[in-house]
XYZ file of C-alpha atoms in Angstrom:
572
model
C 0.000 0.000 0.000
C 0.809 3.410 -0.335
C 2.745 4.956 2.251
C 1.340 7.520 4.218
C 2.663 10.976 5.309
C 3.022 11.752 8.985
C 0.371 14.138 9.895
C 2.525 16.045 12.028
C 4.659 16.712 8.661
C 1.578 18.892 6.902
C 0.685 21.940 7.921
C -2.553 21.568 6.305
C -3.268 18.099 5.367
C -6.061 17.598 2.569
C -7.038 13.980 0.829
C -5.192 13.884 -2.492
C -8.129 13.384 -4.627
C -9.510 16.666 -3.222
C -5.919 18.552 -4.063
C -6.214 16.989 -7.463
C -9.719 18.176 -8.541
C -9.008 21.755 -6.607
C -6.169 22.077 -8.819
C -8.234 21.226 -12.002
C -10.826 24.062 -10.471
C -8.168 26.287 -10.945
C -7.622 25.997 -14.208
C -11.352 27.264 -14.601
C -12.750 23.976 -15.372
C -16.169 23.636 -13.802
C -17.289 20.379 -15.176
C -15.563 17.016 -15.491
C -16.358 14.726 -18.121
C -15.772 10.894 -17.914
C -17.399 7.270 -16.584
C -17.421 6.170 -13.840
C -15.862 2.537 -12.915
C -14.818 0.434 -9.768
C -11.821 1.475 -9.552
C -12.314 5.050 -9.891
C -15.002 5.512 -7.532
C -13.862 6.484 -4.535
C -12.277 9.163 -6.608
C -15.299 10.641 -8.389
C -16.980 11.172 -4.716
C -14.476 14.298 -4.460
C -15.740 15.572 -7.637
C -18.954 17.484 -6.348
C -17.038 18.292 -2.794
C -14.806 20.837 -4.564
C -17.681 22.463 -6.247
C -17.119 20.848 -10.380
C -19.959 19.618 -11.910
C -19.877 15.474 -13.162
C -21.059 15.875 -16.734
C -21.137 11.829 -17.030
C -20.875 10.595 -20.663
C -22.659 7.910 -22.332
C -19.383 6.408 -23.331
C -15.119 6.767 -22.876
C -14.758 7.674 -26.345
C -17.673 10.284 -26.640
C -16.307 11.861 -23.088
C -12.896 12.146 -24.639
C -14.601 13.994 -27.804
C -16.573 16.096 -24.845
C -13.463 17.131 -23.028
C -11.911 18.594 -26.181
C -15.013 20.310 -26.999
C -15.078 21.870 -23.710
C -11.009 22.676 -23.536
C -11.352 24.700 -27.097
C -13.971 26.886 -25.483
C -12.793 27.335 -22.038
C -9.111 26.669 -22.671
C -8.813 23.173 -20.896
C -10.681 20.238 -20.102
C -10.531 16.997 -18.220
C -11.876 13.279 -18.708
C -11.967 10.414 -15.992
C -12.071 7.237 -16.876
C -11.351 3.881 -15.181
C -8.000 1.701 -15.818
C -7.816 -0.470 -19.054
C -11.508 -0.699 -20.451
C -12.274 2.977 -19.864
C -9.073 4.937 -20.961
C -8.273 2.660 -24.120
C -12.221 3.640 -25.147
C -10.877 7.269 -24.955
C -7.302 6.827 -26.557
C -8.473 7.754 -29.949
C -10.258 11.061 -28.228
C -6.771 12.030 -26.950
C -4.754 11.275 -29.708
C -6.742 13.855 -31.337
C -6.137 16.650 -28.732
C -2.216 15.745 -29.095
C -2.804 15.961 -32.326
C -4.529 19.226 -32.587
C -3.057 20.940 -29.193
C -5.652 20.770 -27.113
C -5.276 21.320 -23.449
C -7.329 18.031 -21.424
C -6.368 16.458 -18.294
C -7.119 12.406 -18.685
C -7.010 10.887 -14.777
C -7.284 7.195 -14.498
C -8.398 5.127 -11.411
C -6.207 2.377 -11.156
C -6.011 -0.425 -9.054
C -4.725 0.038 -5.528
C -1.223 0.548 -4.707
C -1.291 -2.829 -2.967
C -2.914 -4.893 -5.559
C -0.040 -3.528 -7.674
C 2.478 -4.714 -5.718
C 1.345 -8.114 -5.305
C 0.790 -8.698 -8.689
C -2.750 -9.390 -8.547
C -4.824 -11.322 -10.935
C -7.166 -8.341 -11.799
C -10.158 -7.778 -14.429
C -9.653 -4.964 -16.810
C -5.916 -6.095 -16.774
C -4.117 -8.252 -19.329
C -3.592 -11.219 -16.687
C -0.200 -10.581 -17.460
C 1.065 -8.836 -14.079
C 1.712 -5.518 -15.941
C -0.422 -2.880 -14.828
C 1.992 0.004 -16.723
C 1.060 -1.204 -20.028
C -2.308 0.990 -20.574
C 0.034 4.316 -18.876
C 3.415 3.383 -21.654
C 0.365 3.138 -24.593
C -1.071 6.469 -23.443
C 2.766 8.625 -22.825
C 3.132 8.358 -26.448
C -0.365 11.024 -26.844
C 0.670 13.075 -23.707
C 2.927 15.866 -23.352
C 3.286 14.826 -19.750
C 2.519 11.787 -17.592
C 2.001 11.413 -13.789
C 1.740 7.960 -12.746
C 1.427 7.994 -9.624
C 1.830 5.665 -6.329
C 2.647 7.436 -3.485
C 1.874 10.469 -1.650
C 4.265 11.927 -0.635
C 5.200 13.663 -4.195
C 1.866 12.997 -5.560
C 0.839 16.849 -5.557
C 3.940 17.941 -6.986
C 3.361 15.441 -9.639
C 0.347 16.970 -11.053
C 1.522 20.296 -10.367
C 4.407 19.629 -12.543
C 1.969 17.874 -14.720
C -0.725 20.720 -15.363
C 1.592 23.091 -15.730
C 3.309 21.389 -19.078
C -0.648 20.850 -20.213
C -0.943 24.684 -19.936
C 2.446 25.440 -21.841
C 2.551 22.575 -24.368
C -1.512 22.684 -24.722
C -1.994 19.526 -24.914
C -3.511 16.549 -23.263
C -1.611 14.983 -19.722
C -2.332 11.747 -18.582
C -2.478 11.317 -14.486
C -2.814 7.848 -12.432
C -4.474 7.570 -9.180
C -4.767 4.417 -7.638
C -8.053 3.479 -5.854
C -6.238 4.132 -1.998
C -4.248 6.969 -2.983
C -7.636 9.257 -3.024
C -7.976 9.761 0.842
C -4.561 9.814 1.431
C -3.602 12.656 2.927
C -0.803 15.351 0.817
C 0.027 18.795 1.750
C -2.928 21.535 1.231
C -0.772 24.597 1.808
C 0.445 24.379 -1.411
C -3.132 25.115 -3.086
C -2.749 28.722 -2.095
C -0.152 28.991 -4.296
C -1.580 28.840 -7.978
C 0.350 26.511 -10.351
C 2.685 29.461 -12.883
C 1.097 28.979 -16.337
C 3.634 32.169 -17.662
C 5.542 31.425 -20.695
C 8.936 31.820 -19.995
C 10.386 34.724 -21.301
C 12.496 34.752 -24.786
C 16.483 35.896 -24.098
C 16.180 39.682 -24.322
C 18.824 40.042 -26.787
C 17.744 37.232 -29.447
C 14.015 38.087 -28.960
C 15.107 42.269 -30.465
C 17.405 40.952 -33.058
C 14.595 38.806 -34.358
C 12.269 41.543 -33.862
C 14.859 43.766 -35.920
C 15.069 40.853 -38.509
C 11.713 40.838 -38.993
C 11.024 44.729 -39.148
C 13.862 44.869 -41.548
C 11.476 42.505 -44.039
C 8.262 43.753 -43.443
C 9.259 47.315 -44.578
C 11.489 46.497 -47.623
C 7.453 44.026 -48.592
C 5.831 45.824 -50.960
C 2.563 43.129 -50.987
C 3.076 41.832 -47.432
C 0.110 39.653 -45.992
C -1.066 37.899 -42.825
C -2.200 33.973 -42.542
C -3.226 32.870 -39.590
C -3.492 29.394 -38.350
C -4.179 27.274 -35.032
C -1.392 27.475 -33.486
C -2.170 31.247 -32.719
C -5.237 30.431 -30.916
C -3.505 26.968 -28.843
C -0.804 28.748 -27.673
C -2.446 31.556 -26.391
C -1.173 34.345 -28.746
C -4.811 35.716 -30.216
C -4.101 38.914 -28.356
C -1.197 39.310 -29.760
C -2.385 38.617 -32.932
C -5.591 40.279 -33.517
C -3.316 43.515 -32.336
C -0.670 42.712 -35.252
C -4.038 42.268 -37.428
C -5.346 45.923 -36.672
C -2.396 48.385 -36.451
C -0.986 46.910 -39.707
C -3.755 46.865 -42.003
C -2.334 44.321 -44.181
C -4.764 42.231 -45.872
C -5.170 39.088 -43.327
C -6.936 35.657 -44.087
C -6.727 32.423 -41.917
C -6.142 28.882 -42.642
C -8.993 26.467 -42.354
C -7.560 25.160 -38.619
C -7.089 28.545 -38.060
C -10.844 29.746 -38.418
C -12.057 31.955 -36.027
C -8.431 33.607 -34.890
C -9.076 36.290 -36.597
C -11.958 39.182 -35.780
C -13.763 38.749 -39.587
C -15.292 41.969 -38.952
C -12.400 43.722 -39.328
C -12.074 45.561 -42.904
C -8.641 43.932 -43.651
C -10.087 40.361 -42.898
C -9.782 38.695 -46.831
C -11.241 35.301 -46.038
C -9.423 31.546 -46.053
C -6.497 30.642 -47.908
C -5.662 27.020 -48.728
C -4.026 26.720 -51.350
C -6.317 25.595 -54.691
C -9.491 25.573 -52.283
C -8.996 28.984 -51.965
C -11.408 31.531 -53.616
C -9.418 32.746 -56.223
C -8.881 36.746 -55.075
C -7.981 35.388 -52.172
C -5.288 33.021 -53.276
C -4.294 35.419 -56.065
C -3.160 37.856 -53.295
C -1.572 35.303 -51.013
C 0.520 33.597 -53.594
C 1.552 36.781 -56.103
C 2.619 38.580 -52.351
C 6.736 39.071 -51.725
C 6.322 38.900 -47.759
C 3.744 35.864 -46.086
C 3.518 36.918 -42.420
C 2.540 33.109 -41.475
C 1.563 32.983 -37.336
C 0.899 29.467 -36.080
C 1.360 27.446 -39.516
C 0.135 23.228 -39.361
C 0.867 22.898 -43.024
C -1.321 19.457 -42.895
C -2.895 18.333 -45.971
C -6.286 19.442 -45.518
C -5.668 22.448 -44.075
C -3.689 23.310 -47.368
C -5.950 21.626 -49.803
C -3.743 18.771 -50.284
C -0.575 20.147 -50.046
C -1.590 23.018 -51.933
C 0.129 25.620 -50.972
C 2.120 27.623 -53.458
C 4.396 30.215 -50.750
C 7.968 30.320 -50.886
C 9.530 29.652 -47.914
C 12.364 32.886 -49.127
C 9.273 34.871 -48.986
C 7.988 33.505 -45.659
C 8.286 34.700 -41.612
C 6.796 32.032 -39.702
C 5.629 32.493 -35.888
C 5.499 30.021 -33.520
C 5.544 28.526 -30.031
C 9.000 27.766 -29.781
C 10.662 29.381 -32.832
C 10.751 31.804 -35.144
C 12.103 31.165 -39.054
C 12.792 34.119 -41.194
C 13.242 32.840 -44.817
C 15.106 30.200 -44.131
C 17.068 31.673 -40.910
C 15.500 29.537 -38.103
C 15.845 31.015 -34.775
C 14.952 28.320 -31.807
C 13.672 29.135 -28.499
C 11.908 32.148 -29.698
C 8.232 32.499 -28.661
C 6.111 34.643 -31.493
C 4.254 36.413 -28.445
C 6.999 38.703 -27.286
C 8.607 39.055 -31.171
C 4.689 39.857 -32.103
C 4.145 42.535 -29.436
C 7.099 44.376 -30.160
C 6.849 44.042 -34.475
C 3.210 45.577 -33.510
C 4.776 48.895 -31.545
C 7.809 49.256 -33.399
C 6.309 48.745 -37.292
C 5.246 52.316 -38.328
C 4.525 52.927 -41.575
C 3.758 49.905 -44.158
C 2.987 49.374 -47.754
C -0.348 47.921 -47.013
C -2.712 46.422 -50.878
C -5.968 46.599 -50.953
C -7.990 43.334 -49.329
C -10.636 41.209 -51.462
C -14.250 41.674 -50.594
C -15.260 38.854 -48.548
C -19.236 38.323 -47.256
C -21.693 36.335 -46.852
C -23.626 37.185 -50.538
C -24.363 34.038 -52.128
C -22.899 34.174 -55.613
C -25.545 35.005 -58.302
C -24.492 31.723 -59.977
C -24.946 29.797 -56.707
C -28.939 31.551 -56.199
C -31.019 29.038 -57.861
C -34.698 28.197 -57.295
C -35.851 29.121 -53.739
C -38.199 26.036 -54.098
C -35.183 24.557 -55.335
C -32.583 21.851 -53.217
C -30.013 23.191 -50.923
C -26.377 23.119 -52.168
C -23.305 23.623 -50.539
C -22.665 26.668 -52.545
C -25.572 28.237 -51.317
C -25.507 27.016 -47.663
C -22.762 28.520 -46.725
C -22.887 32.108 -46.960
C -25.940 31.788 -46.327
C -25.584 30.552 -42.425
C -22.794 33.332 -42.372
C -25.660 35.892 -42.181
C -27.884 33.989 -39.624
C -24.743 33.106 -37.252
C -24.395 35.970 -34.248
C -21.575 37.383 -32.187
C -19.911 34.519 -30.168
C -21.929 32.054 -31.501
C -19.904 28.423 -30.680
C -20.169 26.821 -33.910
C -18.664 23.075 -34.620
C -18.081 21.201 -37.992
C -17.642 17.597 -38.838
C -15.217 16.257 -40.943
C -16.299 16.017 -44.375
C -18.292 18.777 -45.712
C -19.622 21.184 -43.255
C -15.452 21.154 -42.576
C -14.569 22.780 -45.781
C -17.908 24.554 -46.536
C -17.760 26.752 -43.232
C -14.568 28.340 -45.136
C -16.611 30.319 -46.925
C -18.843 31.520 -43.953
C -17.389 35.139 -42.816
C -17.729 35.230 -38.754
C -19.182 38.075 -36.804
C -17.157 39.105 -34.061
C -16.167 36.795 -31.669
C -17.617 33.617 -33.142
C -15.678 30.221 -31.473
C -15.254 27.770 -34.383
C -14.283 24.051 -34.023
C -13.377 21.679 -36.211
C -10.748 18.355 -36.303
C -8.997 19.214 -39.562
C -5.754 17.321 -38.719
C -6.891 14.562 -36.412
C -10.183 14.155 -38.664
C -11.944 11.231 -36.864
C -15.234 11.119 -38.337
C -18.170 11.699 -35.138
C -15.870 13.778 -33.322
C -17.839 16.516 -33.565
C -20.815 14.979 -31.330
C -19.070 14.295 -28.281
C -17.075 17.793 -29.163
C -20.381 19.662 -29.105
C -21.848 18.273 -26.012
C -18.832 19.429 -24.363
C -18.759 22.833 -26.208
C -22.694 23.636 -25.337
C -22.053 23.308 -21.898
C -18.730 25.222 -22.114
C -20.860 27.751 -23.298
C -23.531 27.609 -20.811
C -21.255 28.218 -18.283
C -20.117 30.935 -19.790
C -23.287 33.034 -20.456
C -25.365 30.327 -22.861
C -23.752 31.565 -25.972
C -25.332 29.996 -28.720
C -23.493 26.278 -29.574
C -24.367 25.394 -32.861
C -23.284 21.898 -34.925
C -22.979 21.060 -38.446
C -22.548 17.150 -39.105
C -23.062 14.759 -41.292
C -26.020 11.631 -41.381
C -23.099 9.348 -41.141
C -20.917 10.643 -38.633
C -23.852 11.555 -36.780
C -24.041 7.782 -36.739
C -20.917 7.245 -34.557
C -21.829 9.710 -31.446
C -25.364 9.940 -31.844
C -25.942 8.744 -28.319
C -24.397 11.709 -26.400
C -27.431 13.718 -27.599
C -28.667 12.067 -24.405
C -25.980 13.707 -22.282
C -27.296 16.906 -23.849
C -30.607 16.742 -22.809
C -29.863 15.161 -19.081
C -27.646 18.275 -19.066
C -30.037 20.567 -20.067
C -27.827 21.957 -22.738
C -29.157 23.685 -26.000
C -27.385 23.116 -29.201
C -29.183 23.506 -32.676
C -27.611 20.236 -34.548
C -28.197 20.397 -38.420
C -27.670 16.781 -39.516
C -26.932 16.942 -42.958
C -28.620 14.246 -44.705
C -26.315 13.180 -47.632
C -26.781 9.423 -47.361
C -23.837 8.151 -46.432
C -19.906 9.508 -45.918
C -19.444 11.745 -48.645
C -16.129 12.719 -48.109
C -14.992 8.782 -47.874
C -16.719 8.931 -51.780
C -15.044 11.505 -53.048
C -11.733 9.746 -52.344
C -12.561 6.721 -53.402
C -15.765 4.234 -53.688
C -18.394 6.959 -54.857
C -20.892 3.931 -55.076
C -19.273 1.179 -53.137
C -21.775 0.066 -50.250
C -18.763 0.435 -47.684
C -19.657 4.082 -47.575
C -23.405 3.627 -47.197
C -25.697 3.837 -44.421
C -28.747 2.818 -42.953
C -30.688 5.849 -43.144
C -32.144 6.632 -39.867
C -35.302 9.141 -38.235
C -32.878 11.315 -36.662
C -36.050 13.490 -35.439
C -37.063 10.948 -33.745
C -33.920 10.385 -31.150
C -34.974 13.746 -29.119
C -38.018 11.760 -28.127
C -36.043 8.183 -27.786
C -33.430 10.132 -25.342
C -35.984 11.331 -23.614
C -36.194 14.913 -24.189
C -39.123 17.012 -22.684
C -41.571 17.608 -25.881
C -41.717 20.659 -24.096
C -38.315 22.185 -24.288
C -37.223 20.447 -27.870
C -38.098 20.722 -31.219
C -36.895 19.015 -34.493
C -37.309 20.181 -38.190
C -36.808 19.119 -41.163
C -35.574 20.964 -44.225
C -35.587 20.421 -47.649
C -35.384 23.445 -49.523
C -33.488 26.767 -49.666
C -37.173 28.431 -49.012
C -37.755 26.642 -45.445
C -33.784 27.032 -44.555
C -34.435 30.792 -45.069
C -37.832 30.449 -43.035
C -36.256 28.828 -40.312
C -33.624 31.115 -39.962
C -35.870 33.658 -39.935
C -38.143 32.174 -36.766
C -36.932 34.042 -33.973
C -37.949 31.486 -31.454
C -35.895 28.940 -33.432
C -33.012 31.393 -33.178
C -33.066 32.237 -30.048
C -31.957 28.707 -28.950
C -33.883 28.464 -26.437
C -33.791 24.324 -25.905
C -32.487 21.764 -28.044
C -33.028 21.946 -31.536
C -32.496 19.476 -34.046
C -32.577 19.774 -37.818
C -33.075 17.469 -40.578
C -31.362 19.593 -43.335
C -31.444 17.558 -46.831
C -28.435 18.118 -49.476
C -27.830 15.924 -52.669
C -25.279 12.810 -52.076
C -22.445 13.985 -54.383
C -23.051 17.691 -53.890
C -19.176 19.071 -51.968
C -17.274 21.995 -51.769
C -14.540 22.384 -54.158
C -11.952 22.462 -51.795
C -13.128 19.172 -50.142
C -12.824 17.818 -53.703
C -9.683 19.305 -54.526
C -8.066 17.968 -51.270
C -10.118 14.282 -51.757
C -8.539 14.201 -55.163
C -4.930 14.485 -53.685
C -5.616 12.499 -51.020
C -6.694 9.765 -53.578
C -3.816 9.965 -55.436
C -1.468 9.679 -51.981
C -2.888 6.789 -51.027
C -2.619 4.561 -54.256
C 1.204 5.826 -54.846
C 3.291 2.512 -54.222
């Protein structure tokens, strides 16, 4: 067993599980996501004695998705689950918040500390005696691990432990066997909050950078922005958005990047990804002698298959722990301070007119009001019903690439899995998100997935109605996983699906009649209508829509980056 620490060596001695969950607290998580299971428990009782909310989940997986959702709205999340069975159901969850750097704390009840040590014949093990195997499979998809066994540095442990989720932001993966809960560690340390600070670039590398960098951007005649992720996971939107105003310069986003940028702003141009880009918009990018590039993931389908045509000799990149100039790479150079100071010091530019970018549906892509909904349409369309820091989530496949052309008012949260891409993510994501949102002031949390990967996390609708959360979900009924046909199989039954009467599953999960409603939409006509029902709009219970869209019907840039993708995969 573990060993305990002599009272009369703690000046205020708390139970560890308690110091654990008031330490997630203070990260301004208010609910925890997870299952519960034997052997976490005991564990889960301390839950609702520091004040967090138990979200519960209707599976490991989905409560993994539901984490992330919550940590890209709040700025971190955590997930308990229970040793073997529980956490490998939410491996694939985490993989995609390493993946994607998001911030989520993943504690595990384990066994007891004295069932380790004898080597216990134990279910949920392997019956192989090794009861590190499940923590060795998850250190690979965590920035940091604490696997702890005894209390005596247990608290330091996950001190040391948040604090790398916070910097790295991404996902940390903490042990607590089923005794170690009540054991008592030191609660003094609580008062002091766990340093989340950056450290601070070298004072002399950080200005000759800076002066690198001026000396660029003022010889640019064309100079742009592009934003990407990276500016928003490691905390440098500020920063940013600051760069974004003062200069002028014309500024567009990556797809990942969506939503770093304030749209309303006059030198916002739209999304550039390579070939899926409108064609101003990659016109400017691509003709431009200086690419400003903050927070770059140059993954395929965030460039449109590798699409990109920027020369790194005409490229500054920013980043978390460097900064390249050309092809001069300077290490250990954080873009927040280098930004910050470019933004005070930059004076006068030579700033070229932005494209026009809004939400006016193309006069080619009008059509028949009566008429089926297309993806051209849809679009811009949803750009002018969406509202200031509305909390709006897209599935991989085509609501993913459509949303590109969807300019944001101000302070709209947008979340997608373009790297990771695990088709039903968004689900589990938007559970999380809604009541992210809720407990932030019930800002509107609004999901756009597809019939099939609605499919694969269709249950957690439940947690959103036990939870009282109030999400509009348009399922977009395709038939089937249109993105999978566009890369290959366009007919092939693999990528069919039972169709299913989604309305109906408010009703089968229980939801009050009362405070839910469920539409179904089949024309541009009605989409306009029920955008235009103020009651519908207001969000004020769960909504969800049946919105109808022909099989084969895709952005160009999801068929662009399909197409590449297609050829990738057969190259021998």
């Amino acid at each position: 067993m573990a060993t305990d620490i002599p009272l009369a060596n703690l000046k205020e001695p708390i139970d560890f599980a308690e110091y654990l969950f008031t330490r997630i607290k203070q990260l301004g998580i208010q609910s925890i996501h997870g299952l519960p299971g034997d052997y976490n428990l005991v564990t889960l009782d301390y839950v609702p004695k520091v004040g967090l909310t138990w979200a519960g989940n209707v599976n490991e997986l989905n409560a993994g998705y539901a984490a992330d959702g919550y940590a890209r709205v709040k700025g971190a999340g955590c997930v308990v689950t229970t040793f073997g069975v529980g956490e490998l159901s939410a491996v694939n969850a985490l993989a995609g918040c390493y993946s994607e750097f998001v911030p989520v704390a993943h504690i595990v009840g384990t066994p007891s500390t004295r069932s380790i040590r004898n080597n216990m014949l134990l279910h949920h093990t392997l019956g192989n005696g090794d009861f590190n195997v499940f923590a060795n499979m998850s250190k690979q998809i965590s920035c940091a691990v604490a696997n702890l066994f005894e209390p005596h540095d247990a608290a330091q442990q996950v001190d040391n432990v948040l604090r790398e989720m916070m910097l790295q932001s991404r996902p940390v993966y903490i042990t607590v066997p089923s005794d170690l809960s009540s054991k008592k560690v030191e609660g003094e340390r609580l008062k002091t909050p766990i340093d989340f600070s950056y450290p601070a670039n070298d004072l002399e590398k950080e200005e000759y950078v800076v002066d690198v960098v001026l000396k660029y951007l003022h010889a640019a005649k064309n100079p742009v922005i592009l934003v990407d992720a990276c500016a928003i996971r490691h905390r440098a939107v500020a920063e940013t958005n600051e760069f974004v105003r003062k200069s002028g310069l014309p500024t567009f986003c990556a797809p990942m990047g969506k939503g770093a940028v304030d749209e309303t702003l006059p030198n916002y141009g739209g999304v550039y990804a390579g070939d899926g880009s409108n064609e101003n918009v990659r016109e400017i990018v691509e003709s431009s002698d200086l690419v400003l590039s903050i927070g770059a993931i140059k993954s395929d389908f965030n460039t449109t298959g590798f699409t990109y045509q920027i020369s790194q000799l005409q490229t500054i990149d920013f980043h978390s722990n460097y900064v390249r100039v050309r092809w001069s790479e300077y290490p250990g150079i954080r873009m927040n301070g280098v930004l910050k100071k470019v933004t005070e010091r930059m004076g006068k530019l030579n700033v070229s007119p932005t494209p026009a970018f809004s939400n006016k549906v193309a006069a080619v892509d009008q059509g028949d009001l009566n008429g089926e909904i297309t993806q051209a349409w849809l679009w811009p369309t949803v750009g002018q019903w969406l509202q200031p820091h509305d909390v709006v989530l897209t599935e991989t496949g085509t609501a993913n690439f459509g949303i590109w052309e969807t300019r944001f008012p101000k302070g709209v949260v947008a979340a997608s899995q373009v790297l990771w891409g695990s088709i039903g993510w968004s689900v589990g994501a938007c559970q999380g998100a809604a009541l992210a949102a809720k407990e932030l002031g019930d800002n509107r949390t609004i999901l756009f997935v597809g019939d099939g990967s609605f499919q694969l996390g269709a249950q957690e609708v439940s947690t959103m109605i036990r939870r009282n959360l109030k999400p509009i979900i348009f399922c977009i009924c395709n038939d089937g996983y249109t993105i999978e046909r566009f890369i290959h199989g366009e007919d092939a039954e693999y990528n069919d699906i039972q169709e299913w009467k989604n309305k109906e599953l408010l009703n089968v999960f229980g939801a009050d009649p009362k405070k839910s409603k469920t539409f179904t939409v089949k024309t541009k006509q009605q989409l306009l209508d029920l955008f235009a029902d103020k009651e519908f709009s207001s969000a004020p219970y769960i909504q969800f829509v049946e919105l109808y869209m022909p099989k084969m019907d895709a952005p160009k840039s999801l068929a662009i980056t399909c197409e590449v993708a297609a050829k990738n995969n057969a190259k021998q």
